[in-house]
Short mmCIF file of C-alpha atoms in Angstrom, two decimals:
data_model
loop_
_atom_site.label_atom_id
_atom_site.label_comp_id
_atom_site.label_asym_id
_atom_site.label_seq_id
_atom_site.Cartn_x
_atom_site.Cartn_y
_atom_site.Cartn_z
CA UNK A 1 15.56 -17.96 -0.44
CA UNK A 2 14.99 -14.33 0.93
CA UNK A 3 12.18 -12.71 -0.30
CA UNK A 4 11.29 -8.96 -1.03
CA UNK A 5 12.69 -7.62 1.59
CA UNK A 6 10.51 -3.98 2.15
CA UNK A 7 11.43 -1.03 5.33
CA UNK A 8 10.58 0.12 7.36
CA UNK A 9 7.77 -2.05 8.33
CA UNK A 10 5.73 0.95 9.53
CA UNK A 11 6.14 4.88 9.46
CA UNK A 12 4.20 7.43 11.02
CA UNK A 13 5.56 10.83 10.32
CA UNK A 14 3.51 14.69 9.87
CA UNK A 15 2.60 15.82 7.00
CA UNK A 16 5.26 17.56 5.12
CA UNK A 17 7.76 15.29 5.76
CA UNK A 18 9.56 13.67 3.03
CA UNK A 19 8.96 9.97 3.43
CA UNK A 20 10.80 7.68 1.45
CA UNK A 21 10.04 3.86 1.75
CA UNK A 22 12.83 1.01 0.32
CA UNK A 23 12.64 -2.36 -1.44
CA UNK A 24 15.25 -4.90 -2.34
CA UNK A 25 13.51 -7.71 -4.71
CA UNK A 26 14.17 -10.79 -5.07
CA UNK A 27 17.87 -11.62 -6.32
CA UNK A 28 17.57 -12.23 -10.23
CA UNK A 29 14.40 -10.35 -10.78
CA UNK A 30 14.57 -7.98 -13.74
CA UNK A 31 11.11 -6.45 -12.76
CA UNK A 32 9.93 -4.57 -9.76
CA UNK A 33 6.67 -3.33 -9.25
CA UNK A 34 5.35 -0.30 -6.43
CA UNK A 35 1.60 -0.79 -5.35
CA UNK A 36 -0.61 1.28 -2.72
CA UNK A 37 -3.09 -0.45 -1.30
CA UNK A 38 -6.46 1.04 0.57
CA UNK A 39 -9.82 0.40 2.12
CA UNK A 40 -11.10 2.78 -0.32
CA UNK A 41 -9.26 2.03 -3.62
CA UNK A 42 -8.26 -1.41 -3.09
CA UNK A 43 -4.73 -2.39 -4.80
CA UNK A 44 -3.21 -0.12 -7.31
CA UNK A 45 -0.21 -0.12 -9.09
CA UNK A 46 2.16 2.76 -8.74
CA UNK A 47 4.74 2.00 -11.37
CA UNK A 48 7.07 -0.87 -12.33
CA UNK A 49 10.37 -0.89 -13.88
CA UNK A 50 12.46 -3.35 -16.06
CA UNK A 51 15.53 -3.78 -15.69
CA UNK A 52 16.04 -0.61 -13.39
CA UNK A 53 14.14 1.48 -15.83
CA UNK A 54 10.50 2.61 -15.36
CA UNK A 55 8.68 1.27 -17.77
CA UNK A 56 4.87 2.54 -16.86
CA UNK A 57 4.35 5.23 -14.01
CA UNK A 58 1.03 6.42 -14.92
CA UNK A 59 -0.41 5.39 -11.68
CA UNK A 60 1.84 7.13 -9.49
CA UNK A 61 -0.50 9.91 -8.20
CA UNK A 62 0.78 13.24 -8.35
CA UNK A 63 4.85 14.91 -8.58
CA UNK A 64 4.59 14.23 -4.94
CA UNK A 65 5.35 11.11 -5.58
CA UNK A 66 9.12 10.06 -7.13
CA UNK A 67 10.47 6.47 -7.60
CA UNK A 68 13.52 5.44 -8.70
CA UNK A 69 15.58 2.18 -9.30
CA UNK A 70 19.44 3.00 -9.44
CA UNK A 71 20.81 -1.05 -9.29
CA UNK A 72 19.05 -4.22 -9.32
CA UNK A 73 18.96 -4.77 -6.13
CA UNK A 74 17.66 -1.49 -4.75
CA UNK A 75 14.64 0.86 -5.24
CA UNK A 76 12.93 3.40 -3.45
CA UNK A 77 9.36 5.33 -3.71
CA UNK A 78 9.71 8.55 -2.22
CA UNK A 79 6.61 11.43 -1.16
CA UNK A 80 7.90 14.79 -0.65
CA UNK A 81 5.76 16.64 0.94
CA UNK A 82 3.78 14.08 2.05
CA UNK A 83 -0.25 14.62 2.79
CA UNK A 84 -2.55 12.60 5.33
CA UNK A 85 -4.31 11.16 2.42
CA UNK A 86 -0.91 9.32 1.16
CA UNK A 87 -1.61 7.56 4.73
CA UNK A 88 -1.93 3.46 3.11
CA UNK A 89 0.32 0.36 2.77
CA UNK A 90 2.90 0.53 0.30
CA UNK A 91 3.82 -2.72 -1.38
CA UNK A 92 6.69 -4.05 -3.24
CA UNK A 93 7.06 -7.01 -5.59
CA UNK A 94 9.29 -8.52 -8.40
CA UNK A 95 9.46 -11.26 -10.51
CA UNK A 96 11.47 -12.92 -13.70
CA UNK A 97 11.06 -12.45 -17.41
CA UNK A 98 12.41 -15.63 -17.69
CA UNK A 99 9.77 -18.23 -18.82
CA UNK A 100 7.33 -15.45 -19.35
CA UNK A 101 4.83 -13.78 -17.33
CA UNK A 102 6.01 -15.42 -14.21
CA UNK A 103 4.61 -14.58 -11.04
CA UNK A 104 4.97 -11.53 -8.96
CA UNK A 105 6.47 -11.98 -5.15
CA UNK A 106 5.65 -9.10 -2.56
CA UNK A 107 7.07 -8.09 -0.14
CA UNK A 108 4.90 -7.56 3.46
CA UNK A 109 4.31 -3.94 2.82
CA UNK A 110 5.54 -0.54 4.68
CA UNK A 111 2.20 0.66 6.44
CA UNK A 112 2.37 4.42 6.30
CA UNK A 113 0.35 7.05 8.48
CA UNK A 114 0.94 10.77 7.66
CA UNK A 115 -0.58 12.83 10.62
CA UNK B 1 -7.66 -3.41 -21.49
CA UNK B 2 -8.09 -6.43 -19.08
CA UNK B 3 -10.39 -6.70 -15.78
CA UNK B 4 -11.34 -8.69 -13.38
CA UNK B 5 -14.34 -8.49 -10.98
CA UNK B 6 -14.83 -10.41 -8.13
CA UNK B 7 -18.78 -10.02 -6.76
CA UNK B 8 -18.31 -11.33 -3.24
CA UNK B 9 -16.93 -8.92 -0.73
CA UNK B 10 -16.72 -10.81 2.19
CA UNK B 11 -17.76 -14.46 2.83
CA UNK B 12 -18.60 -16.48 5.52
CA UNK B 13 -17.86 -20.64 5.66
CA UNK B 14 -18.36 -22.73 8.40
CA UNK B 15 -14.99 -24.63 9.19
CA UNK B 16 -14.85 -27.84 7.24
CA UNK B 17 -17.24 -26.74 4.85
CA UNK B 18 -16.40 -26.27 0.99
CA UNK B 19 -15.34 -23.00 -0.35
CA UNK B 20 -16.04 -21.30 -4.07
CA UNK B 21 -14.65 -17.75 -4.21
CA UNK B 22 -15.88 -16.10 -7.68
CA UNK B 23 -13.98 -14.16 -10.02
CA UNK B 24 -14.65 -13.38 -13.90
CA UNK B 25 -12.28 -11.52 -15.99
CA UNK B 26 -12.32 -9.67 -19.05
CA UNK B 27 -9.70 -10.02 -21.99
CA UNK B 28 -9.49 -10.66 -25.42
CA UNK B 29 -7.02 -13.17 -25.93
CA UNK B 30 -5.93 -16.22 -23.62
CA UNK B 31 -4.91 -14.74 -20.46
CA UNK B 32 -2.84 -15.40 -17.54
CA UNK B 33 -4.70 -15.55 -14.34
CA UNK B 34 -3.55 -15.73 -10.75
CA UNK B 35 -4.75 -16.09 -7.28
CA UNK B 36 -3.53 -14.86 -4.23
CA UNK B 37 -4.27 -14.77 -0.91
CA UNK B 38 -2.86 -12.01 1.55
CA UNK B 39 -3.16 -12.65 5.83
CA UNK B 40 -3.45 -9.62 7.72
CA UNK B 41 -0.48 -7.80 8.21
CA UNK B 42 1.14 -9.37 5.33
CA UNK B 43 1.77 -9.23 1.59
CA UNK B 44 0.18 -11.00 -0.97
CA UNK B 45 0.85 -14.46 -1.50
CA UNK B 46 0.32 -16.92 -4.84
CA UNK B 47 -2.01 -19.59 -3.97
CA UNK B 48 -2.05 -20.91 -8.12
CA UNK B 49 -1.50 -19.44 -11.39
CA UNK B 50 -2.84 -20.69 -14.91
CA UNK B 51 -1.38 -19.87 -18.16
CA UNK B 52 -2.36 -22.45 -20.64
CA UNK B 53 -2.88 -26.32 -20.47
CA UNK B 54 -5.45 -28.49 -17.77
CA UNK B 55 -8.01 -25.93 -16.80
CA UNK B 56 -8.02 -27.45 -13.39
CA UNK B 57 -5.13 -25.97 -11.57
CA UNK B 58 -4.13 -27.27 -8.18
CA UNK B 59 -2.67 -25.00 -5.66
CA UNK B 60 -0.64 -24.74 -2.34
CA UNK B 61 -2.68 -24.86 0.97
CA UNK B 62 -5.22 -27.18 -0.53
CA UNK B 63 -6.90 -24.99 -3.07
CA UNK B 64 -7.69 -25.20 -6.78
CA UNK B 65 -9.05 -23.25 -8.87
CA UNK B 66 -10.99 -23.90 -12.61
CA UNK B 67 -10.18 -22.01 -15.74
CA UNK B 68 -14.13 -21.79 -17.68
CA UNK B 69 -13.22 -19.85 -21.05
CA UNK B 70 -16.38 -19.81 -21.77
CA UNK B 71 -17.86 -18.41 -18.76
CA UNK B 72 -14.54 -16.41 -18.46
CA UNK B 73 -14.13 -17.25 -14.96
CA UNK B 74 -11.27 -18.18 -12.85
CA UNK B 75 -13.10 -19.58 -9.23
CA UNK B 76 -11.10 -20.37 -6.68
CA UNK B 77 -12.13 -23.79 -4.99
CA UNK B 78 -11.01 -25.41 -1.27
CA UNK B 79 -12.92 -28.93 -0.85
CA UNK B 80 -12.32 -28.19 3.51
CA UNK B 81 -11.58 -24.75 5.15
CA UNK B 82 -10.11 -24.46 8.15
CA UNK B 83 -9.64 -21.44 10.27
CA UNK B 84 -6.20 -20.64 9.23
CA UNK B 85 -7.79 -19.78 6.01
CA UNK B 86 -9.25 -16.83 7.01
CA UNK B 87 -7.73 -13.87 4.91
CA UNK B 88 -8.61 -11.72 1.68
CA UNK B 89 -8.08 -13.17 -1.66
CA UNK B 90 -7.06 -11.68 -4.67
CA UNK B 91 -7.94 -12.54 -8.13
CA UNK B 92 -5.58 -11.33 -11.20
CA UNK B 93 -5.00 -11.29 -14.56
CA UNK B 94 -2.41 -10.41 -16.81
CA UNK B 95 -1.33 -10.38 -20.66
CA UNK B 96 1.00 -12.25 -22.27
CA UNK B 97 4.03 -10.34 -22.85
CA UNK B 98 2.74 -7.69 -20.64
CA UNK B 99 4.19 -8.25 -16.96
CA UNK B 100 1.65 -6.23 -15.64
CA UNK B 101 -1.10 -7.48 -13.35
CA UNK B 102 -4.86 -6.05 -12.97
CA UNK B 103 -6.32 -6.90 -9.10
CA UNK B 104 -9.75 -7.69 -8.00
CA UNK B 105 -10.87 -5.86 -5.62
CA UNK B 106 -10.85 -9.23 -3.41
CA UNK B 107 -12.92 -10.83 -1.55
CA UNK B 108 -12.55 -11.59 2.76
CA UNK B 109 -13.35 -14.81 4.19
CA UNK B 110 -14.43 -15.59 7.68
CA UNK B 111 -14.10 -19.00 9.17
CA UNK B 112 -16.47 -19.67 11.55
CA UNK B 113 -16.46 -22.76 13.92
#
């Protein structure tokens, strides 16, 4: 089975740039969760969505930062303009409702460097 | 509001050796806990999960790990390390009916030979 499928793999753009970063989860997931992890603030959790609506985005930084969901197969985290400090690995996971609290599945991450 | 705290940063084990990697949570109610383990340049992986049932949990890769209500930890347990378990590993809990998931901050092991 094909996993969470994340690109690009890595981005290095200037700052300013719009950077938008892509997922496709797992087929049959009905939620899909955006996480930034760094050395300084470990894993955090972005937002998530259900059923291609966003469900909690409070961790999402700043308006820099937009994601959106518009099938189930699809979603993408965009940062417009980005900064040097959005520089971090973006992850990507899903999982199933079905059964309850089922495990997430991530993907391997875009690694992102704003110069 | 759930947490988890896992005390050892980074950890050093001999290979062959046994392995305990620590992690407490805190949560009302029964919770759902969840290890992973992530290799560099990768994503996170599941290693186990526990949601109700045996407290002892067995894993892939070798590794089990021991639900202790009353201690309200969640450790992480590998009898014989070898090298290719050298990563960072992730403790996690989460809420029933609530899909999402609060991170340790991890903790990296080192395999030494």
């Amino acid at each position: 089975d094909a996993g969470v499928i994340q690109s690009p793999r890595h981005e290095v753009t200037e700052m300013g740039q719009e950077v938008t970063l892509r997922c496709k989860p797992i087929s049959g997931h009905d939620y899909l969760f955006w996480y930034r992890q760094t050395m300084m603030r470990g894993l955090e959790l972005l937002i998530y969505f259900n059923n291609n609506v966003p469900i909690d985005d409070s961790g999402m930084p700043e308006d820099r930062f937009s994601a959106k969901m518009p099938n189930a197969s699809f979603s993408t985290l965009k940062i417009q303009p980005s900064e040097p400090r959005d520089s971090a690995v973006y992850f990507c996971a899903s999982s199933s409702s079905v059964g309850g609290n089922q495990p997430q599945h991530f993907g391997d991450g875009t690694r992102l460097s704003i110069l | 509001a759930q947490s988890v705290t896992q005390p050892d940063i980074h950890i050093t084990v001999s290979e062959g050796a046994s392995l305990e990697l620590r992690c407490n949570y805190s949560y009302g109610a029964t919770p759902y806990l969840f290890w992973y383990v992530q290799s560099p340049g990768q994503g996170l992986q599941l290693l186990l999960k526990y949601f109700s049932g045996d407290t002892l949990v067995q894993g892939i890769k070798g590794f089990e790990a021991e639900f202790k209500r009353s201690q309200s930890s969640f450790n992480l347990r590998k009898p014989s390390v070898h090298w290719s378990d050298a990563a960072e590993y992730f403790c996690a809990v989460g809420a029933q009916g609530n899909e999402k998931l609060t991170f340790g901050t991890g903790t990296r092991l080192t395999i030494i030979p």
